[in-house]
Amino acid sequence: MKMLIVEDEVKTGDYLRQGLTEAGFVVDLARDGLDGLHLALAGDYDLIVLDVMLPSLDGWGILQTLRRGGRETPVLFLTARDQVEDRVRGLELGADDYLIKPFAFSEFLARVRTLLRRGRGHEPEILRSANLELDLLRRRVTRCGQRIDLTAKEFALLELLLRRKGEVLPRSLIASQVWDMNFDSDTNVIEVAVRRLRVKVDDPFEPKLIRTVRGMGYVLEAMEPS
């Protein structure tokens, strides 16, 4: 899941980006309104987190531009102004939720996941292949009923493979979707991550699911035991 944070307070922006990244999201961060609007219009985000008071263009202006342009990306407003009029204005412009600073990260993350669940609508909450299950809401992976502990990046990698099940994913796509970086042929970060994921979700079980397609990338599909 890809998210955009538009927040001019450096400590708050960095804190939210780190927390969301550790929770398994791909996060872009803009520190003023015009940069945030440009990213929001150019990118394909699952959720936008908007501070209200921003340099160059405030959060209300960003939201108004997005909604007038037909963009229905869920928006969570952040503000230090605990005024009913401000909250009403944001909601009338098309905000999906409102959070008053200061707030606990646990509450912020719960609001984020609620909005993502609402925005996905008909999409499944659990991704499956053979006897492997990935629960998107509880951030839990099981195989044959056994709980498997994954890092945030491993979870994001497995989620991508399951969402694109049966499709060969090139390393460049995995690098951009999971690590939010351009693929460098000199790095083996993807190979190492896939190897570690296999050790956890494939090696102790049958059938094997993650397969390397030489010269092309990786695919997740059920393979019968030989």
mmCIF file with all atom_site columns, C-alpha atoms in Angstrom:
data_model
loop_
_atom_site.group_PDB
_atom_site.id
_atom_site.type_symbol
_atom_site.label_atom_id
_atom_site.label_alt_id
_atom_site.label_comp_id
_atom_site.label_asym_id
_atom_site.label_entity_id
_atom_site.label_seq_id
_atom_site.pdbx_PDB_ins_code
_atom_site.Cartn_x
_atom_site.Cartn_y
_atom_site.Cartn_z
_atom_site.occupancy
_atom_site.B_iso_or_equiv
_atom_site.pdbx_formal_charge
_atom_site.auth_seq_id
_atom_site.auth_comp_id
_atom_site.auth_asym_id
_atom_site.auth_atom_id
_atom_site.pdbx_PDB_model_num
ATOM 1   C CA . MET A 1 1   ? 0.000   0.000   0.000   1.00 0.00 ? 1   MET A CA 1
ATOM 2   C CA . LYS A 1 2   ? 1.378   3.415   -0.992  1.00 0.00 ? 2   LYS A CA 1
ATOM 3   C CA . MET A 1 3   ? 0.792   6.545   1.053   1.00 0.00 ? 3   MET A CA 1
ATOM 4   C CA . LEU A 1 4   ? 1.556   10.254  0.792   1.00 0.00 ? 4   LEU A CA 1
ATOM 5   C CA . ILE A 1 5   ? 2.210   12.433  3.851   1.00 0.00 ? 5   ILE A CA 1
ATOM 6   C CA . VAL A 1 6   ? 2.125   16.216  3.435   1.00 0.00 ? 6   VAL A CA 1
ATOM 7   C CA . GLU A 1 7   ? 3.503   17.668  6.678   1.00 0.00 ? 7   GLU A CA 1
ATOM 8   C CA . ASP A 1 8   ? 5.796   20.680  7.146   1.00 0.00 ? 8   ASP A CA 1
ATOM 9   C CA . GLU A 1 9   ? 6.807   19.876  10.749  1.00 0.00 ? 9   GLU A CA 1
ATOM 10  C CA . VAL A 1 10  ? 10.043  17.968  10.191  1.00 0.00 ? 10  VAL A CA 1
ATOM 11  C CA . LYS A 1 11  ? 9.914   15.842  13.355  1.00 0.00 ? 11  LYS A CA 1
ATOM 12  C CA . THR A 1 12  ? 6.255   14.921  12.847  1.00 0.00 ? 12  THR A CA 1
ATOM 13  C CA . GLY A 1 13  ? 6.706   14.089  9.164   1.00 0.00 ? 13  GLY A CA 1
ATOM 14  C CA . ASP A 1 14  ? 9.793   11.951  9.760   1.00 0.00 ? 14  ASP A CA 1
ATOM 15  C CA . TYR A 1 15  ? 8.137   10.192  12.719  1.00 0.00 ? 15  TYR A CA 1
ATOM 16  C CA . LEU A 1 16  ? 5.024   9.306   10.731  1.00 0.00 ? 16  LEU A CA 1
ATOM 17  C CA . ARG A 1 17  ? 7.038   8.180   7.709   1.00 0.00 ? 17  ARG A CA 1
ATOM 18  C CA . GLN A 1 18  ? 9.241   5.925   9.838   1.00 0.00 ? 18  GLN A CA 1
ATOM 19  C CA . GLY A 1 19  ? 6.285   4.432   11.694  1.00 0.00 ? 19  GLY A CA 1
ATOM 20  C CA . LEU A 1 20  ? 4.296   3.718   8.542   1.00 0.00 ? 20  LEU A CA 1
ATOM 21  C CA . THR A 1 21  ? 7.343   2.282   6.784   1.00 0.00 ? 21  THR A CA 1
ATOM 22  C CA . GLU A 1 22  ? 7.955   -0.061  9.714   1.00 0.00 ? 22  GLU A CA 1
ATOM 23  C CA . ALA A 1 23  ? 4.278   -1.058  9.489   1.00 0.00 ? 23  ALA A CA 1
ATOM 24  C CA . GLY A 1 24  ? 4.859   -2.194  5.911   1.00 0.00 ? 24  GLY A CA 1
ATOM 25  C CA . PHE A 1 25  ? 3.696   0.780   3.844   1.00 0.00 ? 25  PHE A CA 1
ATOM 26  C CA . VAL A 1 26  ? 5.520   2.573   1.031   1.00 0.00 ? 26  VAL A CA 1
ATOM 27  C CA . VAL A 1 27  ? 5.560   6.263   1.995   1.00 0.00 ? 27  VAL A CA 1
ATOM 28  C CA . ASP A 1 28  ? 6.299   9.517   0.163   1.00 0.00 ? 28  ASP A CA 1
ATOM 29  C CA . LEU A 1 29  ? 6.749   12.710  2.203   1.00 0.00 ? 29  LEU A CA 1
ATOM 30  C CA . ALA A 1 30  ? 6.244   16.309  1.056   1.00 0.00 ? 30  ALA A CA 1
ATOM 31  C CA . ARG A 1 31  ? 7.010   19.282  3.307   1.00 0.00 ? 31  ARG A CA 1
ATOM 32  C CA . ASP A 1 32  ? 4.965   22.018  1.632   1.00 0.00 ? 32  ASP A CA 1
ATOM 33  C CA . GLY A 1 33  ? 1.589   22.319  -0.029  1.00 0.00 ? 33  GLY A CA 1
ATOM 34  C CA . LEU A 1 34  ? 2.602   22.763  -3.663  1.00 0.00 ? 34  LEU A CA 1
ATOM 35  C CA . ASP A 1 35  ? 4.990   19.796  -3.576  1.00 0.00 ? 35  ASP A CA 1
ATOM 36  C CA . GLY A 1 36  ? 2.287   17.750  -1.886  1.00 0.00 ? 36  GLY A CA 1
ATOM 37  C CA . LEU A 1 37  ? -0.299  18.664  -4.519  1.00 0.00 ? 37  LEU A CA 1
ATOM 38  C CA . HIS A 1 38  ? 2.129   17.791  -7.321  1.00 0.00 ? 38  HIS A CA 1
ATOM 39  C CA . LEU A 1 39  ? 2.822   14.352  -5.812  1.00 0.00 ? 39  LEU A CA 1
ATOM 40  C CA . ALA A 1 40  ? -0.866  13.746  -5.111  1.00 0.00 ? 40  ALA A CA 1
ATOM 41  C CA . LEU A 1 41  ? -1.791  14.502  -8.721  1.00 0.00 ? 41  LEU A CA 1
ATOM 42  C CA . ALA A 1 42  ? 1.104   12.562  -10.245 1.00 0.00 ? 42  ALA A CA 1
ATOM 43  C CA . GLY A 1 43  ? 1.105   9.502   -7.971  1.00 0.00 ? 43  GLY A CA 1
ATOM 44  C CA . ASP A 1 44  ? -1.248  6.607   -7.407  1.00 0.00 ? 44  ASP A CA 1
ATOM 45  C CA . TYR A 1 45  ? -1.764  6.610   -3.628  1.00 0.00 ? 45  TYR A CA 1
ATOM 46  C CA . ASP A 1 46  ? -4.023  4.486   -1.460  1.00 0.00 ? 46  ASP A CA 1
ATOM 47  C CA . LEU A 1 47  ? -4.217  7.216   1.196   1.00 0.00 ? 47  LEU A CA 1
ATOM 48  C CA . ILE A 1 48  ? -3.105  10.834  1.653   1.00 0.00 ? 48  ILE A CA 1
ATOM 49  C CA . VAL A 1 49  ? -2.299  12.281  5.097   1.00 0.00 ? 49  VAL A CA 1
ATOM 50  C CA . LEU A 1 50  ? -2.645  16.082  5.000   1.00 0.00 ? 50  LEU A CA 1
ATOM 51  C CA . ASP A 1 51  ? -1.615  18.670  7.530   1.00 0.00 ? 51  ASP A CA 1
ATOM 52  C CA . VAL A 1 52  ? -3.973  21.662  7.398   1.00 0.00 ? 52  VAL A CA 1
ATOM 53  C CA . MET A 1 53  ? -1.485  24.499  7.886   1.00 0.00 ? 53  MET A CA 1
ATOM 54  C CA . LEU A 1 54  ? 1.186   24.215  5.191   1.00 0.00 ? 54  LEU A CA 1
ATOM 55  C CA . PRO A 1 55  ? 3.547   26.621  3.398   1.00 0.00 ? 55  PRO A CA 1
ATOM 56  C CA . SER A 1 56  ? 2.606   27.721  -0.152  1.00 0.00 ? 56  SER A CA 1
ATOM 57  C CA . LEU A 1 57  ? -0.780  25.952  -0.164  1.00 0.00 ? 57  LEU A CA 1
ATOM 58  C CA . ASP A 1 58  ? -2.815  24.771  2.810   1.00 0.00 ? 58  ASP A CA 1
ATOM 59  C CA . GLY A 1 59  ? -4.361  21.331  3.202   1.00 0.00 ? 59  GLY A CA 1
ATOM 60  C CA . TRP A 1 60  ? -7.827  22.622  2.407   1.00 0.00 ? 60  TRP A CA 1
ATOM 61  C CA . GLY A 1 61  ? -6.591  23.956  -0.937  1.00 0.00 ? 61  GLY A CA 1
ATOM 62  C CA . ILE A 1 62  ? -4.936  20.646  -1.780  1.00 0.00 ? 62  ILE A CA 1
ATOM 63  C CA . LEU A 1 63  ? -8.061  18.676  -0.941  1.00 0.00 ? 63  LEU A CA 1
ATOM 64  C CA . GLN A 1 64  ? -10.324 21.042  -2.854  1.00 0.00 ? 64  GLN A CA 1
ATOM 65  C CA . THR A 1 65  ? -8.136  20.742  -5.957  1.00 0.00 ? 65  THR A CA 1
ATOM 66  C CA . LEU A 1 66  ? -8.082  16.939  -5.726  1.00 0.00 ? 66  LEU A CA 1
ATOM 67  C CA . ARG A 1 67  ? -11.834 16.605  -5.306  1.00 0.00 ? 67  ARG A CA 1
ATOM 68  C CA . ARG A 1 68  ? -12.614 19.087  -8.085  1.00 0.00 ? 68  ARG A CA 1
ATOM 69  C CA . GLY A 1 69  ? -10.357 17.040  -10.347 1.00 0.00 ? 69  GLY A CA 1
ATOM 70  C CA . GLY A 1 70  ? -12.298 13.870  -9.561  1.00 0.00 ? 70  GLY A CA 1
ATOM 71  C CA . ARG A 1 71  ? -9.649  12.320  -7.297  1.00 0.00 ? 71  ARG A CA 1
ATOM 72  C CA . GLU A 1 72  ? -11.355 10.202  -4.644  1.00 0.00 ? 72  GLU A CA 1
ATOM 73  C CA . THR A 1 73  ? -8.226  9.047   -2.785  1.00 0.00 ? 73  THR A CA 1
ATOM 74  C CA . PRO A 1 74  ? -9.025  8.816   0.953   1.00 0.00 ? 74  PRO A CA 1
ATOM 75  C CA . VAL A 1 75  ? -7.670  11.796  2.908   1.00 0.00 ? 75  VAL A CA 1
ATOM 76  C CA . LEU A 1 76  ? -6.856  11.973  6.622   1.00 0.00 ? 76  LEU A CA 1
ATOM 77  C CA . PHE A 1 77  ? -6.452  15.532  7.936   1.00 0.00 ? 77  PHE A CA 1
ATOM 78  C CA . LEU A 1 78  ? -3.987  16.356  10.728  1.00 0.00 ? 78  LEU A CA 1
ATOM 79  C CA . THR A 1 79  ? -4.271  19.632  12.608  1.00 0.00 ? 79  THR A CA 1
ATOM 80  C CA . ALA A 1 80  ? -3.349  21.316  15.871  1.00 0.00 ? 80  ALA A CA 1
ATOM 81  C CA . ARG A 1 81  ? -6.501  23.448  15.625  1.00 0.00 ? 81  ARG A CA 1
ATOM 82  C CA . ASP A 1 82  ? -9.217  21.833  17.686  1.00 0.00 ? 82  ASP A CA 1
ATOM 83  C CA . GLN A 1 83  ? -12.062 23.935  16.325  1.00 0.00 ? 83  GLN A CA 1
ATOM 84  C CA . VAL A 1 84  ? -15.388 22.473  15.265  1.00 0.00 ? 84  VAL A CA 1
ATOM 85  C CA . GLU A 1 85  ? -15.506 24.876  12.304  1.00 0.00 ? 85  GLU A CA 1
ATOM 86  C CA . ASP A 1 86  ? -12.176 23.576  11.013  1.00 0.00 ? 86  ASP A CA 1
ATOM 87  C CA . ARG A 1 87  ? -13.274 19.955  11.246  1.00 0.00 ? 87  ARG A CA 1
ATOM 88  C CA . VAL A 1 88  ? -16.581 20.716  9.541   1.00 0.00 ? 88  VAL A CA 1
ATOM 89  C CA . ARG A 1 89  ? -14.834 22.601  6.749   1.00 0.00 ? 89  ARG A CA 1
ATOM 90  C CA . GLY A 1 90  ? -12.448 19.726  6.085   1.00 0.00 ? 90  GLY A CA 1
ATOM 91  C CA . LEU A 1 91  ? -15.212 17.141  6.037   1.00 0.00 ? 91  LEU A CA 1
ATOM 92  C CA . GLU A 1 92  ? -17.390 19.288  3.769   1.00 0.00 ? 92  GLU A CA 1
ATOM 93  C CA . LEU A 1 93  ? -14.493 19.614  1.318   1.00 0.00 ? 93  LEU A CA 1
ATOM 94  C CA . GLY A 1 94  ? -14.270 15.823  1.147   1.00 0.00 ? 94  GLY A CA 1
ATOM 95  C CA . ALA A 1 95  ? -11.896 14.706  3.912   1.00 0.00 ? 95  ALA A CA 1
ATOM 96  C CA . ASP A 1 96  ? -12.512 11.166  5.155   1.00 0.00 ? 96  ASP A CA 1
ATOM 97  C CA . ASP A 1 97  ? -11.258 11.618  8.715   1.00 0.00 ? 97  ASP A CA 1
ATOM 98  C CA . TYR A 1 98  ? -9.746  14.203  11.038  1.00 0.00 ? 98  TYR A CA 1
ATOM 99  C CA . LEU A 1 99  ? -7.109  13.763  13.767  1.00 0.00 ? 99  LEU A CA 1
ATOM 100 C CA . ILE A 1 100 ? -6.144  16.432  16.309  1.00 0.00 ? 100 ILE A CA 1
ATOM 101 C CA . LYS A 1 101 ? -2.485  16.899  17.286  1.00 0.00 ? 101 LYS A CA 1
ATOM 102 C CA . PRO A 1 102 ? -0.926  15.653  19.470  1.00 0.00 ? 102 PRO A CA 1
ATOM 103 C CA . PHE A 1 103 ? -2.009  12.062  18.966  1.00 0.00 ? 103 PHE A CA 1
ATOM 104 C CA . ALA A 1 104 ? -0.715  8.579   19.734  1.00 0.00 ? 104 ALA A CA 1
ATOM 105 C CA . PHE A 1 105 ? 0.776   6.752   16.769  1.00 0.00 ? 105 PHE A CA 1
ATOM 106 C CA . SER A 1 106 ? -1.352  3.710   17.609  1.00 0.00 ? 106 SER A CA 1
ATOM 107 C CA . GLU A 1 107 ? -4.523  5.778   17.096  1.00 0.00 ? 107 GLU A CA 1
ATOM 108 C CA . PHE A 1 108 ? -3.129  7.267   13.887  1.00 0.00 ? 108 PHE A CA 1
ATOM 109 C CA . LEU A 1 109 ? -2.320  3.796   12.531  1.00 0.00 ? 109 LEU A CA 1
ATOM 110 C CA . ALA A 1 110 ? -5.777  2.520   13.472  1.00 0.00 ? 110 ALA A CA 1
ATOM 111 C CA . ARG A 1 111 ? -7.384  5.438   11.591  1.00 0.00 ? 111 ARG A CA 1
ATOM 112 C CA . VAL A 1 112 ? -5.155  4.752   8.580   1.00 0.00 ? 112 VAL A CA 1
ATOM 113 C CA . ARG A 1 113 ? -6.099  1.084   8.447   1.00 0.00 ? 113 ARG A CA 1
ATOM 114 C CA . THR A 1 114 ? -9.795  1.880   8.843   1.00 0.00 ? 114 THR A CA 1
ATOM 115 C CA . LEU A 1 115 ? -9.668  4.306   5.911   1.00 0.00 ? 115 LEU A CA 1
ATOM 116 C CA . LEU A 1 116 ? -7.733  1.835   3.777   1.00 0.00 ? 116 LEU A CA 1
ATOM 117 C CA . ARG A 1 117 ? -10.238 -0.893  4.561   1.00 0.00 ? 117 ARG A CA 1
ATOM 118 C CA . ARG A 1 118 ? -13.114 1.431   3.680   1.00 0.00 ? 118 ARG A CA 1
ATOM 119 C CA . GLY A 1 119 ? -11.388 2.566   0.490   1.00 0.00 ? 119 GLY A CA 1
ATOM 120 C CA . ARG A 1 120 ? -10.661 -0.970  -0.688  1.00 0.00 ? 120 ARG A CA 1
ATOM 121 C CA . GLY A 1 121 ? -14.368 -1.747  -0.475  1.00 0.00 ? 121 GLY A CA 1
ATOM 122 C CA . HIS A 1 122 ? -14.845 -5.123  -2.115  1.00 0.00 ? 122 HIS A CA 1
ATOM 123 C CA . GLU A 1 123 ? -11.184 -6.158  -1.997  1.00 0.00 ? 123 GLU A CA 1
ATOM 124 C CA . PRO A 1 124 ? -10.501 -9.215  0.184   1.00 0.00 ? 124 PRO A CA 1
ATOM 125 C CA . GLU A 1 125 ? -9.091  -8.793  3.677   1.00 0.00 ? 125 GLU A CA 1
ATOM 126 C CA . ILE A 1 126 ? -7.253  -12.129 3.400   1.00 0.00 ? 126 ILE A CA 1
ATOM 127 C CA . LEU A 1 127 ? -5.041  -13.158 0.481   1.00 0.00 ? 127 LEU A CA 1
ATOM 128 C CA . ARG A 1 128 ? -4.623  -16.900 -0.085  1.00 0.00 ? 128 ARG A CA 1
ATOM 129 C CA . SER A 1 129 ? -2.668  -19.365 -2.161  1.00 0.00 ? 129 SER A CA 1
ATOM 130 C CA . ALA A 1 130 ? -2.845  -23.097 -1.436  1.00 0.00 ? 130 ALA A CA 1
ATOM 131 C CA . ASN A 1 131 ? -2.430  -23.390 2.359   1.00 0.00 ? 131 ASN A CA 1
ATOM 132 C CA . LEU A 1 132 ? -0.871  -19.918 2.779   1.00 0.00 ? 132 LEU A CA 1
ATOM 133 C CA . GLU A 1 133 ? -2.936  -17.044 4.176   1.00 0.00 ? 133 GLU A CA 1
ATOM 134 C CA . LEU A 1 134 ? -2.032  -13.367 4.575   1.00 0.00 ? 134 LEU A CA 1
ATOM 135 C CA . ASP A 1 135 ? -4.380  -11.285 6.728   1.00 0.00 ? 135 ASP A CA 1
ATOM 136 C CA . LEU A 1 136 ? -4.114  -7.661  5.611   1.00 0.00 ? 136 LEU A CA 1
ATOM 137 C CA . LEU A 1 137 ? -5.873  -6.160  8.608   1.00 0.00 ? 137 LEU A CA 1
ATOM 138 C CA . ARG A 1 138 ? -4.141  -8.107  11.379  1.00 0.00 ? 138 ARG A CA 1
ATOM 139 C CA . ARG A 1 139 ? -0.818  -8.085  9.481   1.00 0.00 ? 139 ARG A CA 1
ATOM 140 C CA . ARG A 1 140 ? -0.584  -11.830 10.100  1.00 0.00 ? 140 ARG A CA 1
ATOM 141 C CA . VAL A 1 141 ? 0.683   -14.692 7.936   1.00 0.00 ? 141 VAL A CA 1
ATOM 142 C CA . THR A 1 142 ? -0.122  -18.369 8.491   1.00 0.00 ? 142 THR A CA 1
ATOM 143 C CA . ARG A 1 143 ? 0.600   -21.550 6.576   1.00 0.00 ? 143 ARG A CA 1
ATOM 144 C CA . CYS A 1 144 ? -1.076  -24.852 7.399   1.00 0.00 ? 144 CYS A CA 1
ATOM 145 C CA . GLY A 1 145 ? -2.444  -22.991 10.426  1.00 0.00 ? 145 GLY A CA 1
ATOM 146 C CA . GLN A 1 146 ? 1.047   -22.125 11.718  1.00 0.00 ? 146 GLN A CA 1
ATOM 147 C CA . ARG A 1 147 ? 1.832   -18.487 12.476  1.00 0.00 ? 147 ARG A CA 1
ATOM 148 C CA . ILE A 1 148 ? 4.815   -17.122 10.508  1.00 0.00 ? 148 ILE A CA 1
ATOM 149 C CA . ASP A 1 149 ? 6.602   -13.990 11.742  1.00 0.00 ? 149 ASP A CA 1
ATOM 150 C CA . LEU A 1 150 ? 7.745   -11.679 8.952   1.00 0.00 ? 150 LEU A CA 1
ATOM 151 C CA . THR A 1 151 ? 9.518   -8.336  8.891   1.00 0.00 ? 151 THR A CA 1
ATOM 152 C CA . ALA A 1 152 ? 7.656   -5.361  7.406   1.00 0.00 ? 152 ALA A CA 1
ATOM 153 C CA . LYS A 1 153 ? 9.497   -5.707  4.089   1.00 0.00 ? 153 LYS A CA 1
ATOM 154 C CA . GLU A 1 154 ? 8.949   -9.461  3.948   1.00 0.00 ? 154 GLU A CA 1
ATOM 155 C CA . PHE A 1 155 ? 5.239   -8.909  4.568   1.00 0.00 ? 155 PHE A CA 1
ATOM 156 C CA . ALA A 1 156 ? 5.089   -6.255  1.815   1.00 0.00 ? 156 ALA A CA 1
ATOM 157 C CA . LEU A 1 157 ? 6.951   -8.553  -0.588  1.00 0.00 ? 157 LEU A CA 1
ATOM 158 C CA . LEU A 1 158 ? 4.640   -11.484 0.115   1.00 0.00 ? 158 LEU A CA 1
ATOM 159 C CA . GLU A 1 159 ? 1.570   -9.247  -0.221  1.00 0.00 ? 159 GLU A CA 1
ATOM 160 C CA . LEU A 1 160 ? 2.775   -8.076  -3.642  1.00 0.00 ? 160 LEU A CA 1
ATOM 161 C CA . LEU A 1 161 ? 3.420   -11.646 -4.808  1.00 0.00 ? 161 LEU A CA 1
ATOM 162 C CA . LEU A 1 162 ? -0.012  -12.775 -3.597  1.00 0.00 ? 162 LEU A CA 1
ATOM 163 C CA . ARG A 1 163 ? -1.831  -9.832  -5.159  1.00 0.00 ? 163 ARG A CA 1
ATOM 164 C CA . ARG A 1 164 ? -0.144  -10.591 -8.495  1.00 0.00 ? 164 ARG A CA 1
ATOM 165 C CA . LYS A 1 165 ? -0.385  -14.376 -8.085  1.00 0.00 ? 165 LYS A CA 1
ATOM 166 C CA . GLY A 1 166 ? 0.598   -16.274 -11.216 1.00 0.00 ? 166 GLY A CA 1
ATOM 167 C CA . GLU A 1 167 ? 2.277   -13.211 -12.730 1.00 0.00 ? 167 GLU A CA 1
ATOM 168 C CA . VAL A 1 168 ? 6.048   -13.042 -13.195 1.00 0.00 ? 168 VAL A CA 1
ATOM 169 C CA . LEU A 1 169 ? 7.206   -9.890  -11.393 1.00 0.00 ? 169 LEU A CA 1
ATOM 170 C CA . PRO A 1 170 ? 10.468  -8.344  -12.606 1.00 0.00 ? 170 PRO A CA 1
ATOM 171 C CA . ARG A 1 171 ? 13.009  -7.204  -10.046 1.00 0.00 ? 171 ARG A CA 1
ATOM 172 C CA . SER A 1 172 ? 12.503  -3.579  -11.120 1.00 0.00 ? 172 SER A CA 1
ATOM 173 C CA . LEU A 1 173 ? 8.808   -3.727  -10.208 1.00 0.00 ? 173 LEU A CA 1
ATOM 174 C CA . ILE A 1 174 ? 9.521   -5.371  -6.853  1.00 0.00 ? 174 ILE A CA 1
ATOM 175 C CA . ALA A 1 175 ? 12.170  -2.746  -6.084  1.00 0.00 ? 175 ALA A CA 1
ATOM 176 C CA . SER A 1 176 ? 9.784   0.131   -6.818  1.00 0.00 ? 176 SER A CA 1
ATOM 177 C CA . GLN A 1 177 ? 6.759   -1.350  -5.039  1.00 0.00 ? 177 GLN A CA 1
ATOM 178 C CA . VAL A 1 178 ? 8.398   -2.763  -1.913  1.00 0.00 ? 178 VAL A CA 1
ATOM 179 C CA . TRP A 1 179 ? 11.534  -0.652  -1.448  1.00 0.00 ? 179 TRP A CA 1
ATOM 180 C CA . ASP A 1 180 ? 10.351  2.486   -3.290  1.00 0.00 ? 180 ASP A CA 1
ATOM 181 C CA . MET A 1 181 ? 13.649  2.647   -5.172  1.00 0.00 ? 181 MET A CA 1
ATOM 182 C CA . ASN A 1 182 ? 14.988  2.266   -8.674  1.00 0.00 ? 182 ASN A CA 1
ATOM 183 C CA . PHE A 1 183 ? 16.405  -1.179  -9.348  1.00 0.00 ? 183 PHE A CA 1
ATOM 184 C CA . ASP A 1 184 ? 20.184  -1.381  -9.342  1.00 0.00 ? 184 ASP A CA 1
ATOM 185 C CA . SER A 1 185 ? 21.501  -4.500  -11.082 1.00 0.00 ? 185 SER A CA 1
ATOM 186 C CA . ASP A 1 186 ? 24.550  -4.434  -8.798  1.00 0.00 ? 186 ASP A CA 1
ATOM 187 C CA . THR A 1 187 ? 22.517  -4.949  -5.633  1.00 0.00 ? 187 THR A CA 1
ATOM 188 C CA . ASN A 1 188 ? 21.306  -8.311  -4.388  1.00 0.00 ? 188 ASN A CA 1
ATOM 189 C CA . VAL A 1 189 ? 18.798  -6.914  -1.857  1.00 0.00 ? 189 VAL A CA 1
ATOM 190 C CA . ILE A 1 190 ? 15.842  -8.474  -3.690  1.00 0.00 ? 190 ILE A CA 1
ATOM 191 C CA . GLU A 1 191 ? 17.475  -11.887 -4.043  1.00 0.00 ? 191 GLU A CA 1
ATOM 192 C CA . VAL A 1 192 ? 18.346  -11.882 -0.335  1.00 0.00 ? 192 VAL A CA 1
ATOM 193 C CA . ALA A 1 193 ? 14.813  -10.838 0.643   1.00 0.00 ? 193 ALA A CA 1
ATOM 194 C CA . VAL A 1 194 ? 13.210  -13.521 -1.537  1.00 0.00 ? 194 VAL A CA 1
ATOM 195 C CA . ARG A 1 195 ? 15.579  -16.142 -0.133  1.00 0.00 ? 195 ARG A CA 1
ATOM 196 C CA . ARG A 1 196 ? 14.687  -15.203 3.449   1.00 0.00 ? 196 ARG A CA 1
ATOM 197 C CA . LEU A 1 197 ? 10.990  -15.192 2.625   1.00 0.00 ? 197 LEU A CA 1
ATOM 198 C CA . ARG A 1 198 ? 11.283  -18.671 1.107   1.00 0.00 ? 198 ARG A CA 1
ATOM 199 C CA . VAL A 1 199 ? 13.005  -19.980 4.230   1.00 0.00 ? 199 VAL A CA 1
ATOM 200 C CA . LYS A 1 200 ? 10.013  -18.871 6.288   1.00 0.00 ? 200 LYS A CA 1
ATOM 201 C CA . VAL A 1 201 ? 6.992   -19.557 4.067   1.00 0.00 ? 201 VAL A CA 1
ATOM 202 C CA . ASP A 1 202 ? 8.153   -22.231 1.611   1.00 0.00 ? 202 ASP A CA 1
ATOM 203 C CA . ASP A 1 203 ? 10.986  -24.452 2.843   1.00 0.00 ? 203 ASP A CA 1
ATOM 204 C CA . PRO A 1 204 ? 9.077   -26.212 5.679   1.00 0.00 ? 204 PRO A CA 1
ATOM 205 C CA . PHE A 1 205 ? 5.898   -26.681 3.619   1.00 0.00 ? 205 PHE A CA 1
ATOM 206 C CA . GLU A 1 206 ? 4.382   -28.221 0.497   1.00 0.00 ? 206 GLU A CA 1
ATOM 207 C CA . PRO A 1 207 ? 3.524   -27.240 -2.143  1.00 0.00 ? 207 PRO A CA 1
ATOM 208 C CA . LYS A 1 208 ? 6.310   -24.775 -2.960  1.00 0.00 ? 208 LYS A CA 1
ATOM 209 C CA . LEU A 1 209 ? 4.892   -21.394 -3.930  1.00 0.00 ? 209 LEU A CA 1
ATOM 210 C CA . ILE A 1 210 ? 7.655   -18.904 -4.770  1.00 0.00 ? 210 ILE A CA 1
ATOM 211 C CA . ARG A 1 211 ? 9.511   -19.658 -7.972  1.00 0.00 ? 211 ARG A CA 1
ATOM 212 C CA . THR A 1 212 ? 12.408  -17.930 -9.734  1.00 0.00 ? 212 THR A CA 1
ATOM 213 C CA . VAL A 1 213 ? 11.980  -17.383 -13.458 1.00 0.00 ? 213 VAL A CA 1
ATOM 214 C CA . ARG A 1 214 ? 15.549  -17.064 -14.647 1.00 0.00 ? 214 ARG A CA 1
ATOM 215 C CA . GLY A 1 215 ? 16.305  -13.753 -16.318 1.00 0.00 ? 215 GLY A CA 1
ATOM 216 C CA . MET A 1 216 ? 12.806  -12.430 -15.638 1.00 0.00 ? 216 MET A CA 1
ATOM 217 C CA . GLY A 1 217 ? 11.909  -12.299 -11.947 1.00 0.00 ? 217 GLY A CA 1
ATOM 218 C CA . TYR A 1 218 ? 9.731   -14.121 -9.439  1.00 0.00 ? 218 TYR A CA 1
ATOM 219 C CA . VAL A 1 219 ? 6.266   -15.625 -9.427  1.00 0.00 ? 219 VAL A CA 1
ATOM 220 C CA . LEU A 1 220 ? 4.045   -17.024 -6.710  1.00 0.00 ? 220 LEU A CA 1
ATOM 221 C CA . GLU A 1 221 ? 1.948   -19.977 -7.783  1.00 0.00 ? 221 GLU A CA 1
ATOM 222 C CA . ALA A 1 222 ? 1.076   -23.352 -6.280  1.00 0.00 ? 222 ALA A CA 1
ATOM 223 C CA . MET A 1 223 ? 3.439   -26.073 -7.504  1.00 0.00 ? 223 MET A CA 1
ATOM 224 C CA . GLU A 1 224 ? 2.631   -29.711 -6.885  1.00 0.00 ? 224 GLU A CA 1
ATOM 225 C CA . PRO A 1 225 ? 5.237   -31.759 -4.980  1.00 0.00 ? 225 PRO A CA 1
ATOM 226 C CA . SER A 1 226 ? 7.561   -33.669 -7.291  1.00 0.00 ? 226 SER A CA 1
#
